[in-house]
Coordinates of C-alpha atoms and ligand atoms in Angstrom, one line a residue:
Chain J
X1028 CA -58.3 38.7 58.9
X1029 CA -61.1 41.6 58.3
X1030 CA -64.4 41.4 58.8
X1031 CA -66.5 44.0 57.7
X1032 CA -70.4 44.0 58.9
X1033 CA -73.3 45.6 57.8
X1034 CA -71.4 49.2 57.0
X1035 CA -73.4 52.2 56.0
X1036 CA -71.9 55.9 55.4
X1037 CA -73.2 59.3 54.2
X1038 CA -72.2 62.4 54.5
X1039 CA -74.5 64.7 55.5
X1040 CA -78.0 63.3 53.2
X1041 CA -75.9 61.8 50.5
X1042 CA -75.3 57.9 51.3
X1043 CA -71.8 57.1 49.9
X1044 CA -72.8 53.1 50.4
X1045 CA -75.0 50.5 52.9
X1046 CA -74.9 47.5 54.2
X1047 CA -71.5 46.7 52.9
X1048 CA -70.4 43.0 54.3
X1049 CA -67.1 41.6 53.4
X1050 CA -64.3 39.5 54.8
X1051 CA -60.3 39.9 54.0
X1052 CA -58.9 36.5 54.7
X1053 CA -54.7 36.6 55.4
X1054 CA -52.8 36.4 53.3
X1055 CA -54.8 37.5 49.9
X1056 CA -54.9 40.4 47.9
X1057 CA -58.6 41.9 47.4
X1058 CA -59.2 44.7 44.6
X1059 CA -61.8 46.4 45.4
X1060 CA -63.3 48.2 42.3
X1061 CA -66.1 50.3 41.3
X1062 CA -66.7 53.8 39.3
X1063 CA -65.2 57.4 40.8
X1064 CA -67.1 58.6 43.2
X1065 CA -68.6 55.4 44.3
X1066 CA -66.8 55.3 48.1
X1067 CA -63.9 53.1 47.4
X1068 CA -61.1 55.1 49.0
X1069 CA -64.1 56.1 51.7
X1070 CA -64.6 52.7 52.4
X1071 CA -60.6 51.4 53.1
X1072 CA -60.4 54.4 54.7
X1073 CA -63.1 52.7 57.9
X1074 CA -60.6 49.5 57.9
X1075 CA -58.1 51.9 60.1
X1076 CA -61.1 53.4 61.8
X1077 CA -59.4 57.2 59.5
X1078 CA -63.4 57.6 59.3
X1079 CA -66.2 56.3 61.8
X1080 CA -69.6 54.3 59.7
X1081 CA -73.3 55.8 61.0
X1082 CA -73.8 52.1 61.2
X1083 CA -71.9 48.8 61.0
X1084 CA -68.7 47.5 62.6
X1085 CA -65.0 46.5 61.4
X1086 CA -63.1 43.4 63.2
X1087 CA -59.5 43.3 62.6
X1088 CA -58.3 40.0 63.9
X1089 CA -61.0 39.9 66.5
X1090 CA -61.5 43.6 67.3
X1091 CA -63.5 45.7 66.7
X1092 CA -61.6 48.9 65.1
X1093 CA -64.6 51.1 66.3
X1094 CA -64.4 50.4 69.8
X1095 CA -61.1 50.9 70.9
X1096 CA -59.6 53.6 73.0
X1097 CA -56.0 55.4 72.1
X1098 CA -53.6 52.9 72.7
X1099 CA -55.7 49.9 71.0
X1100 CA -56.2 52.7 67.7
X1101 CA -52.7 53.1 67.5
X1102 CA -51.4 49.6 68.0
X1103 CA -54.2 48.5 65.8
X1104 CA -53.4 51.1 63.0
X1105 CA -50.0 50.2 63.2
X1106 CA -50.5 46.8 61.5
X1107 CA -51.6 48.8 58.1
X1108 CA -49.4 50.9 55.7
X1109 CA -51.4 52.6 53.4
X1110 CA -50.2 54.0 49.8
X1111 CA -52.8 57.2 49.7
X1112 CA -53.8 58.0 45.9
X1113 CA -51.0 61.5 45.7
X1114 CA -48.9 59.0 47.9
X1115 CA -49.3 61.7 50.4
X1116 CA -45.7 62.8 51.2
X1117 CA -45.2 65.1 53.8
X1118 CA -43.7 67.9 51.4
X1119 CA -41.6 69.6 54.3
X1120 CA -39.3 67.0 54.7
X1121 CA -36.7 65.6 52.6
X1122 CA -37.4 61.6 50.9
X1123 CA -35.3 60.1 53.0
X1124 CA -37.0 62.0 55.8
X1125 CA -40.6 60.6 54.6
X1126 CA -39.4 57.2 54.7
X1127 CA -37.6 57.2 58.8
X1128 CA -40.2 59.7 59.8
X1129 CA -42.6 55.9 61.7
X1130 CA -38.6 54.9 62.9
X1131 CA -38.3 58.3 64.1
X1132 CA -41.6 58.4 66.1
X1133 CA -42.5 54.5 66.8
X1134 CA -39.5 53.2 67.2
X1135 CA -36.0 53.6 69.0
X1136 CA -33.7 53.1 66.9
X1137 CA -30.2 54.9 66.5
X1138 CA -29.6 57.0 63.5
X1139 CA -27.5 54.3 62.2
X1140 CA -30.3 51.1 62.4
X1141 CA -32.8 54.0 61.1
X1142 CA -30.7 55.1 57.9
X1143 CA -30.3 51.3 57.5
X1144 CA -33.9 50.1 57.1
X1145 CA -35.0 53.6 55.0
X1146 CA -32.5 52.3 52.4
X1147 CA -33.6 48.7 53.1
X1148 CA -37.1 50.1 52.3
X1149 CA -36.6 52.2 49.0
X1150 CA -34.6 49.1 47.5
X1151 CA -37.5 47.3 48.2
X1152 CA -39.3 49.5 46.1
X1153 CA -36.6 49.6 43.8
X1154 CA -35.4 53.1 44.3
X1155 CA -32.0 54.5 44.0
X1156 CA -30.1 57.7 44.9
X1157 CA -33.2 59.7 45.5
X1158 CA -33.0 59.7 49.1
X1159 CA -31.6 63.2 49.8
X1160 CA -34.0 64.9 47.3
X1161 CA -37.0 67.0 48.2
X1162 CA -40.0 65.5 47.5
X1163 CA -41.0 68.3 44.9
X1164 CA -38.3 67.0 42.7
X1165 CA -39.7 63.3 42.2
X1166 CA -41.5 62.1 39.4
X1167 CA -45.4 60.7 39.8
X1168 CA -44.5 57.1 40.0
X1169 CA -41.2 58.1 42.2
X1170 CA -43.9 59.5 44.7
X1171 CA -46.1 56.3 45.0
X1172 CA -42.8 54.2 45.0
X1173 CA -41.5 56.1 48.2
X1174 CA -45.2 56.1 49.6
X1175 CA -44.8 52.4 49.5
X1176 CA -41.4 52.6 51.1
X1177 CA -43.0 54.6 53.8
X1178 CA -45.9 52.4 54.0
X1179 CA -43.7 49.2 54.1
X1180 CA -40.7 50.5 57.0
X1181 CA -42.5 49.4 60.0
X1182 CA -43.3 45.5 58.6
X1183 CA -46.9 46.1 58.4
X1184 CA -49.2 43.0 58.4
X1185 CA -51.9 44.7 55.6
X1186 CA -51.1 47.2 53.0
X1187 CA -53.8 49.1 51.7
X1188 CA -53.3 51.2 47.9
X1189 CA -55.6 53.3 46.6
X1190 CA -55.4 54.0 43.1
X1191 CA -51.6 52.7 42.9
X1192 CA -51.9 52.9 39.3
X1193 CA -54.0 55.6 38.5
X1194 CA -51.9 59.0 36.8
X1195 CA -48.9 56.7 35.2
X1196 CA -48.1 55.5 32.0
X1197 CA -48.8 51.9 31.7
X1198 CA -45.0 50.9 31.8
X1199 CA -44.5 52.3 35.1
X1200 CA -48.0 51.2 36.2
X1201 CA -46.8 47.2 35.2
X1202 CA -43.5 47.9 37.5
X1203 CA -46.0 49.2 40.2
X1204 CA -48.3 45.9 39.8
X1205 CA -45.2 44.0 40.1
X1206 CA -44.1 45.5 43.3
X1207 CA -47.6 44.9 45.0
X1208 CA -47.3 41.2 43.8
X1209 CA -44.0 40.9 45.0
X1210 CA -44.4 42.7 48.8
X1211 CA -47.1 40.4 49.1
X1212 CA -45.0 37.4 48.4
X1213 CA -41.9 38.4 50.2
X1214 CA -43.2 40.1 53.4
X1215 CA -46.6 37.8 53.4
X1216 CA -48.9 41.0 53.8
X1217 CA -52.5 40.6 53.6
X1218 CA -52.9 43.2 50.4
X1219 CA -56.4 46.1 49.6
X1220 CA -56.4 47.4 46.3
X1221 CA -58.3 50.3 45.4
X1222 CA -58.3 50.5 41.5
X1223 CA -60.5 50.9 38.5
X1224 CA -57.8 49.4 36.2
X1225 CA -59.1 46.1 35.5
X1226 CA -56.0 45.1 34.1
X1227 CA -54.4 45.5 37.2
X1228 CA -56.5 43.3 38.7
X1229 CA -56.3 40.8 36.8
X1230 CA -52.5 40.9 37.6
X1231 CA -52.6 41.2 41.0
X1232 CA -55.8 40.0 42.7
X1233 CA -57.2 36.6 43.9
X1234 CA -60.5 38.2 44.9
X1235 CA -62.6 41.2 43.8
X1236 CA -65.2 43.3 45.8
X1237 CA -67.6 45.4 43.2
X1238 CA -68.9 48.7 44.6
X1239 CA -72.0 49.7 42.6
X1240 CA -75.6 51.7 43.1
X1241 CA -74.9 52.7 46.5
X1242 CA -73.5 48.9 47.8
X1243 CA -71.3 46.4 48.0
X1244 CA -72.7 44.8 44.4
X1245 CA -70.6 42.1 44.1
X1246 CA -68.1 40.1 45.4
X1247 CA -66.2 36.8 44.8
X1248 CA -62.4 35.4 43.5
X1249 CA -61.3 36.5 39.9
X1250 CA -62.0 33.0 38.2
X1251 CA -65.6 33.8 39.9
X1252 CA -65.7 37.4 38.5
X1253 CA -64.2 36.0 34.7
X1254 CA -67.2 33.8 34.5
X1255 CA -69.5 35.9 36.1
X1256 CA -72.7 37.3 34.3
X1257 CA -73.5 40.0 36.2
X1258 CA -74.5 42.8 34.2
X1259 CA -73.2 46.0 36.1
X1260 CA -70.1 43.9 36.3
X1261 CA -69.8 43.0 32.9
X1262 CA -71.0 46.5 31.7
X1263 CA -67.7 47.7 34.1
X1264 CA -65.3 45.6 32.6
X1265 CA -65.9 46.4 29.3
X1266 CA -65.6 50.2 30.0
X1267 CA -62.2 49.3 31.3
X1268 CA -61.8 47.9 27.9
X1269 CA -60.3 44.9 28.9
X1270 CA -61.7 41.4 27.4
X1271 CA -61.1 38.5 29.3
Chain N
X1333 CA -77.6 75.7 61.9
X1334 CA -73.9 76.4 60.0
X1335 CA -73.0 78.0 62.7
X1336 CA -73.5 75.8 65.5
X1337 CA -72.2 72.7 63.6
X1338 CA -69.0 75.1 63.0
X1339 CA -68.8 76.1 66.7
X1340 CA -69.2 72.4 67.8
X1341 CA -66.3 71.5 65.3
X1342 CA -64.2 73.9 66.5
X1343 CA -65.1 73.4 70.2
X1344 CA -64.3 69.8 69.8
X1345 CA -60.8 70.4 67.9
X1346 CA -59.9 73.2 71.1
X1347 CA -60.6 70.2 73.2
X1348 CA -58.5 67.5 71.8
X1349 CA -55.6 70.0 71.8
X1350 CA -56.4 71.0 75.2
X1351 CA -56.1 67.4 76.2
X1352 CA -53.1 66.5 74.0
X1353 CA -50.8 69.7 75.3
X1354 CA -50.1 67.1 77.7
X1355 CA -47.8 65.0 75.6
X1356 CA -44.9 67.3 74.4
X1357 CA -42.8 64.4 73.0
X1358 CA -45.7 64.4 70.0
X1359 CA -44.5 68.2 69.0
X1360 CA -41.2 69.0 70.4
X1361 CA -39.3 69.5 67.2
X1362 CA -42.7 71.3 65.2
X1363 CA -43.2 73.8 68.2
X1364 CA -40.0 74.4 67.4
X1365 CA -40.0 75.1 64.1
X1366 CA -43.4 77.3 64.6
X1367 CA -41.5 79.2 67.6
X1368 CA -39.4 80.6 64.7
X1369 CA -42.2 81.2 62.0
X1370 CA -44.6 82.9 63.9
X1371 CA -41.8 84.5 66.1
X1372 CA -38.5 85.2 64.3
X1373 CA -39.9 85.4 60.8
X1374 CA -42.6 88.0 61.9
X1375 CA -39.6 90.5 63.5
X1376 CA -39.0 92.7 60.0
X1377 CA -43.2 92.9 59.3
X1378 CA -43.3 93.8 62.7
X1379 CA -40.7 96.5 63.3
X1380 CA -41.6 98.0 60.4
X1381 CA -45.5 98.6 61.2
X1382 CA -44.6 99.4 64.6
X1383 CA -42.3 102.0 63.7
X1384 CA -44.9 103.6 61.1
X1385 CA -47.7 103.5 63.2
X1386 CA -45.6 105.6 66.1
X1387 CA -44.5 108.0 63.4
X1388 CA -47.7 108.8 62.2
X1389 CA -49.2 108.9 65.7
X1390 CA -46.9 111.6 66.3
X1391 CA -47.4 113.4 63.3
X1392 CA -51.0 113.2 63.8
X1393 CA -51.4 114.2 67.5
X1394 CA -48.7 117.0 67.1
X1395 CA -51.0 118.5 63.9
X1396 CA -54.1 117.9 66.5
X1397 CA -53.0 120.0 69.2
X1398 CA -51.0 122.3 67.2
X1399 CA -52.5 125.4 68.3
X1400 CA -53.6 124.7 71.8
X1401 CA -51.9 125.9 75.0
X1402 CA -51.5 122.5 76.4
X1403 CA -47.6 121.2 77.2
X1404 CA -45.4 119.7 74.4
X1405 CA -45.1 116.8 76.9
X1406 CA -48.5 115.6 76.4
X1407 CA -47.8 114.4 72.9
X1408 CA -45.5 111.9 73.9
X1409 CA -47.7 110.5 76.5
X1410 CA -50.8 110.8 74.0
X1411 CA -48.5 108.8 71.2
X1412 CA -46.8 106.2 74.1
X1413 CA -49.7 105.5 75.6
X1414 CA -51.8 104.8 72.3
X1415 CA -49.0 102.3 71.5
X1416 CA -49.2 100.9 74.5
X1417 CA -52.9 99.8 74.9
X1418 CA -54.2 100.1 71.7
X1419 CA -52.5 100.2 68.6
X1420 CA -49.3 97.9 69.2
X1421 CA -51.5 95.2 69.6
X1422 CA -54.3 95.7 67.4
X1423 CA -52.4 96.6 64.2
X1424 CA -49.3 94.2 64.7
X1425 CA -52.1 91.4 65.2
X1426 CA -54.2 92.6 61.6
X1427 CA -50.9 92.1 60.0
X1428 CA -50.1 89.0 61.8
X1429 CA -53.9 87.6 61.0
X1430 CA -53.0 87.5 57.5
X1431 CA -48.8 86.2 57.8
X1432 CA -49.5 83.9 60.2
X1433 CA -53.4 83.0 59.8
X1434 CA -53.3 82.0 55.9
X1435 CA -49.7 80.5 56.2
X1436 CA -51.4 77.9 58.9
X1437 CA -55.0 77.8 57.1
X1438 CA -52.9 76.6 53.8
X1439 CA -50.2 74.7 55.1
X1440 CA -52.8 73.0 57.1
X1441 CA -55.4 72.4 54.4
X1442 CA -53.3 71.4 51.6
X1443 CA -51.9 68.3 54.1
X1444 CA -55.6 67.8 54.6
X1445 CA -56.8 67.5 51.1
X1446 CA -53.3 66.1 49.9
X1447 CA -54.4 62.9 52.7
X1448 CA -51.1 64.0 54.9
X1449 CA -53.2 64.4 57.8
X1450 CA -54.9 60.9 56.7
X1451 CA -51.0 59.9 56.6
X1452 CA -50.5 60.5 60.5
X1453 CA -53.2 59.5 61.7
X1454 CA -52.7 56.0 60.1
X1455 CA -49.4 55.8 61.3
X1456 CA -50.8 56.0 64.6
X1457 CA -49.6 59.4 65.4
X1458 CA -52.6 62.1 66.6
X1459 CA -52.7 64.7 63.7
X1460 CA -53.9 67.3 66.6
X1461 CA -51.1 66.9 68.7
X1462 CA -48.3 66.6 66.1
X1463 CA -49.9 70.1 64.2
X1464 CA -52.4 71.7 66.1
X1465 CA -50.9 71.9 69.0
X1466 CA -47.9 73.3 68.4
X1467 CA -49.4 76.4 66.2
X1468 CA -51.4 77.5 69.0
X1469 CA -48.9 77.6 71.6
X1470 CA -46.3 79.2 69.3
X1471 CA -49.3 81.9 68.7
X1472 CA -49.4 82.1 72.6
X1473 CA -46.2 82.5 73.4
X1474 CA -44.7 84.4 70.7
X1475 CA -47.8 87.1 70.3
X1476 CA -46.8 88.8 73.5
X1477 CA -43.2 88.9 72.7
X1478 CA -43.7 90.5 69.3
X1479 CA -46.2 93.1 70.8
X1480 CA -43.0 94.2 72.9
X1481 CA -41.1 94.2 70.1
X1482 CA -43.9 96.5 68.3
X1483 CA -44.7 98.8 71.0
X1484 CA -41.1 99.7 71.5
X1485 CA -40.2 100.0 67.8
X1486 CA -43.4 102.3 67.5
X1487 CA -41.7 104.6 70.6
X1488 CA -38.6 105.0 68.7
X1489 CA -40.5 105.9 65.5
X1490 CA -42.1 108.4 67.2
X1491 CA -39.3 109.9 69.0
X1492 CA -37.4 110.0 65.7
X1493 CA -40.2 111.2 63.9
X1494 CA -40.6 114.3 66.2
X1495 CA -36.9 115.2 66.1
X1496 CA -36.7 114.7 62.2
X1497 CA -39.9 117.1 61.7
X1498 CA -39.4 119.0 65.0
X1499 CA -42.8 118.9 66.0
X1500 CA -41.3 118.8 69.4
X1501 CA -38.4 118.1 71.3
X1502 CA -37.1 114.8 72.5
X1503 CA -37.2 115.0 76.0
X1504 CA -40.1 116.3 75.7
X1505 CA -41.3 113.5 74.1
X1506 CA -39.9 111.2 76.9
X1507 CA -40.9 113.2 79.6
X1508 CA -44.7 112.7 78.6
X1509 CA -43.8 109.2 78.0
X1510 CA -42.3 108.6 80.8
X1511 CA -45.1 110.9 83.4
X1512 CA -47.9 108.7 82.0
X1513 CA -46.5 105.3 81.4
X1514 CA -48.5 102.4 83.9
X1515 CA -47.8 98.8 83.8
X1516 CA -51.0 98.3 84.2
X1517 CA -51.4 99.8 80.1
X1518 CA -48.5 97.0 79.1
X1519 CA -50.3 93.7 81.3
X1520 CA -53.5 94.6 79.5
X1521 CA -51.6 94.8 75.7
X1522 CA -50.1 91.6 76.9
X1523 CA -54.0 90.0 78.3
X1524 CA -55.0 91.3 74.3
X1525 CA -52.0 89.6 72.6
X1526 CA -52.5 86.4 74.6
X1527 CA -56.3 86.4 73.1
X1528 CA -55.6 87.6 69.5
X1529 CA -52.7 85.0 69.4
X1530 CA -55.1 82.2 70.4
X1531 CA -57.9 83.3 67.8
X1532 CA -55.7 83.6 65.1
X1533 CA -53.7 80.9 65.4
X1534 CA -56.8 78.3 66.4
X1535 CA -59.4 79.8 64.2
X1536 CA -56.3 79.4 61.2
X1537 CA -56.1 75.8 62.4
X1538 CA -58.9 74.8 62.8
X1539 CA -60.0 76.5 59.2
X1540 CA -56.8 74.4 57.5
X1541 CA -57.7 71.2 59.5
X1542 CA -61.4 70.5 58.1
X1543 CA -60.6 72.1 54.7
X1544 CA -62.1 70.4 52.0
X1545 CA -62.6 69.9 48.1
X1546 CA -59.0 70.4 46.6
X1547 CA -57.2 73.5 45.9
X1548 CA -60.2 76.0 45.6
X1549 CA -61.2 74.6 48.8
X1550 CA -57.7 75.4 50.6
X1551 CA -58.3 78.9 49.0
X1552 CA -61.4 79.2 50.7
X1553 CA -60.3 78.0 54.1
X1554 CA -57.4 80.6 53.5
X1555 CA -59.6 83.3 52.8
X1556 CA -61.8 82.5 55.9
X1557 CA -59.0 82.1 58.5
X1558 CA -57.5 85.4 57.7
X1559 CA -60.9 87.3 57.3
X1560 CA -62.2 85.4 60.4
X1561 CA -58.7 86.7 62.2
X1562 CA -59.2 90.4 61.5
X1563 CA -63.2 90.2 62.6
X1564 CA -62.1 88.1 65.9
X1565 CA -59.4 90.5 66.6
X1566 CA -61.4 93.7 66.2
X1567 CA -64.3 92.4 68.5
X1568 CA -62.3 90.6 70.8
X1569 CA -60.3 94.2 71.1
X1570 CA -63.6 95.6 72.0
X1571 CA -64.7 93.3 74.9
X1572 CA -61.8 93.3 76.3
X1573 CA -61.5 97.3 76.5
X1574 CA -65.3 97.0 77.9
X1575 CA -64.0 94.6 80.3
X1576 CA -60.8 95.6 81.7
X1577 CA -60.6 99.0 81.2
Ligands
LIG1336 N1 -64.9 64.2 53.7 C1 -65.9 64.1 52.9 N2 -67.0 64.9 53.0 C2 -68.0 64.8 52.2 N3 -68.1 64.0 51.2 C3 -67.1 63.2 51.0 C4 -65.9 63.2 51.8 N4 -65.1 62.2 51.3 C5 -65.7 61.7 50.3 N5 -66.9 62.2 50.0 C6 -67.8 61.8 49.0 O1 -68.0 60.4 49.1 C7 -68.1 59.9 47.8 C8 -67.1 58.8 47.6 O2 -65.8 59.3 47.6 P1 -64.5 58.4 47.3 O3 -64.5 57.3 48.3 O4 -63.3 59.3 47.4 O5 -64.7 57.8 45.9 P2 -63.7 56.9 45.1 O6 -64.5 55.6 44.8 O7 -63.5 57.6 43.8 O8 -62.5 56.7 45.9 C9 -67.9 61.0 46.8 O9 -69.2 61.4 46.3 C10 -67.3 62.1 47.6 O10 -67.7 63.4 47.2
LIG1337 MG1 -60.6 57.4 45.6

């Protein structure tokens, strides 16, 4: 469970967002959605305490993310993978190399166990015979798939995506929705989507989180949100063109 | 205000890589790999400055005290000891400011703006320790080394440069060399390489680490870490000679 309290971040003059209050319960997949610009990514970037709030505080089962020393960051960050928006490869390494690089530095296991679980891993993703390429040579929905893979090798608890979708042609962005669904099922992850594609959300999430004006709008489970009359909201989901 | 807030940054980045040299299990295999960038891949650049800068040196000071009655000698101690203290060190660093700085300053800020640096850190892993870290120390280590490497390739360049044009003859060359050569002159172009391998290599680093704002922002940070390198070098050159010498 994630409890976020009473967040407020700026940089420098410019307030990103305030007062932002929200809980994650286990187990459910939250979208949280909202214009560019408007602090999505900022904001799942304070659940793994990546940035620090001016005010506010973050529990993740029980503690808070802002108050721990080394050890408790790391253990506690370990419990998230995290699909960055340009999946965020590191480029001088090979795929396969991506994908073992948390066995390689969290874990002990031989070469054998590790070459095991990074194929485990990019089935689960459903990827094929693209372990030995560079990371240069993959395609954009490749990328996000082996971000996943890497997100996904250490068993996290959460998975947080931002933007899984965004830069893909809808056919590849459905396979990607159906991935999320399914991780979520299969490994029982509590899942943090970042998106702007309502239609994704309407696949994927049981709950919604609205980031508008500055704050944490509105917030509530989709059937809430599909009979909501909230005008900003509305007014959102018809940009999306999407009728529900 | 900038500048302070900059200094702080930096301060505090110098710090956490201070503390973190402590765990070399974090950057074993990358100091590695930066031993061999900043050391091996620098040899060709290197030899090839050093070499020209002796040459000229000895072409210069032999058109200098062409018509005075002064031993042939005092060339070859005039061009040695140059290299030596001064221009070893000062040049091979300006070149090395812009390999090595804006390799580090790009590498650095596109896995900054590209969220790799995000990436470790959520993994757990401390993003100082696993690239900062090892940068610096390569810089430390492998400055001093390459100054030897420079200061003895600009020797030979001189010595072959005052055979080829016969400005004057080898041994006399070596016997200048050899009359005014002090250790003390090779310690302090090793104090100087220490320094200028530290600024260029943190300054670079740091530069990369807090880039921001996409691909015109790495250029920026680029452009700052190797500008930044040269201006460090040059002053830091200067307080030291007003220290030490
Ligand atoms: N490191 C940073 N420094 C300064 N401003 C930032 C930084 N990161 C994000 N911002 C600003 O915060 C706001 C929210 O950004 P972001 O969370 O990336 O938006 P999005 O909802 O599109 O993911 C933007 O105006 C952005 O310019
Ligand atoms: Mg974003």
């Amino acid at each position: 469970m994630i409890e976020i309290r009473n967040l407020t971040k700026s940089f420098g003059r410019a307030t990103v967002w305030k007062d932002v209050t929200l809980n994650i319960h286990r187990g459910e997949t939250l979208a949280i959605i909202g214009r560019s610009g408007c602090g999505k990514s900022v904001l799942i970037k304070h659940i793994n305490a990546l940035l620090k709030p001016d005010s506010g505080e973050i529990y993740v089962d029980g503690e808070n993310v802002f108050g721990m020393d080394y050890v408790g960051l790391r253990k506690m960050r370990q419990k998230f993978g995290i699909l960055f928006q340009g999946a965020a490869l590191f480029d001088s390494i090979s795929t396969f190399e991506n994908v073992a690089f948390p066995l390689r530095y969290f874990t002990e296991q031989s070469e054998e166990e590790i070459r095991k679980n990074v194929l485990e891993a990019l089935e689960m993703v459903k990827l094929q015979n693209v372990a030995e390429k560079s990371t240069a040579e993959l395609s954009g929905g490749m990328r996000k798939r082996v971000g996943l893979a890497r997100a996904i090798v250490l068993k996290p608890q959460y998975l947080m995506y931002d933007e899984p979708t965004s830069g893909l042609d809808p056919q590849t962005s459905d396979e990607i929705n159906e991935l999320i669904t399914m991780l979520a099922e299969t490994m029982e992850i509590t899942t943090i989507v970042v998106t702007h594609d309502m239609h994704s959300v309407l696949r994927i999430a049981d709950s919604v989180a609205f980031l508008h004006d500055q704050c944490l709008h509105w917030s509530g489970s989709v059937e809430e949100m599909k009979t909501s009359n909230d005008e900003a909201l509305l007014s959102f989901i018809k940009a999306s063109e999407y009728q529900i | 205000m900038q500048v302070f807030k900059e200094l702080g940054q930096y301060g505090t980045l110098m710090y956490q890589a201070l503390r973190s040299s402590l765990e070399p299990g974090t950057y074993r295999s990358n100091l590695f790999q930066e031993l061999v960038k900043i050391g091996y891949d620098s040899i060709p650049i290197i030899m090839l400055t050093g070499a020209f800068t002796g040459a000229v040196m000895t072409i210069q000071t032999a058109y200098q005290l062409e018509s005075s009655f002064i031993s042939e000698s005092i060339i070859g101690a005039i061009v040695s000891q140059s290299l030596l203290i001064e221009l070893s060190a000062v040049i091979s660093s300006l070149v090395l400011a812009g390999k090595v700085g804006a390799r580090i300053a790009t590498e650095l800020g596109t896995m900054r703006v590209s969220e790799q640096i995000d990436a470790l850190e959520s993994m757990g892993l401390n993003s100082v320790t696993f690239l900062v870290v090892p940068r610096i120390l390569s810089g430390l280590l492998m400055f001093p080394v390459l100054y030897v490497l420079a200061a003895s390739t600009g020797i030979v360049g001189g010595i072959l440069t005052a055979y080829l044009t016969g400005a004057l003859p080898i041994f006399e060359f070596m016997k200048g060399a050899r009359l005014y050569f002090f250790p003390w002159d090779v310690l302090f172009g090793f104090v100087k390489m220490f320094v200028f391998g530290f600024l260029i290599t943190s300054v670079a680093s740091y530069k990369g680490y807090y880039a921001t704002g996409g691909a015109e922002g790495v250029g920026k940070s680029t452009t700052q870490a190797t500008v930044l390198g040269c201006l460090y070098v040059v002053t830091a050159d200067f307080v030291l000679a007003a220290l030490l010498l």
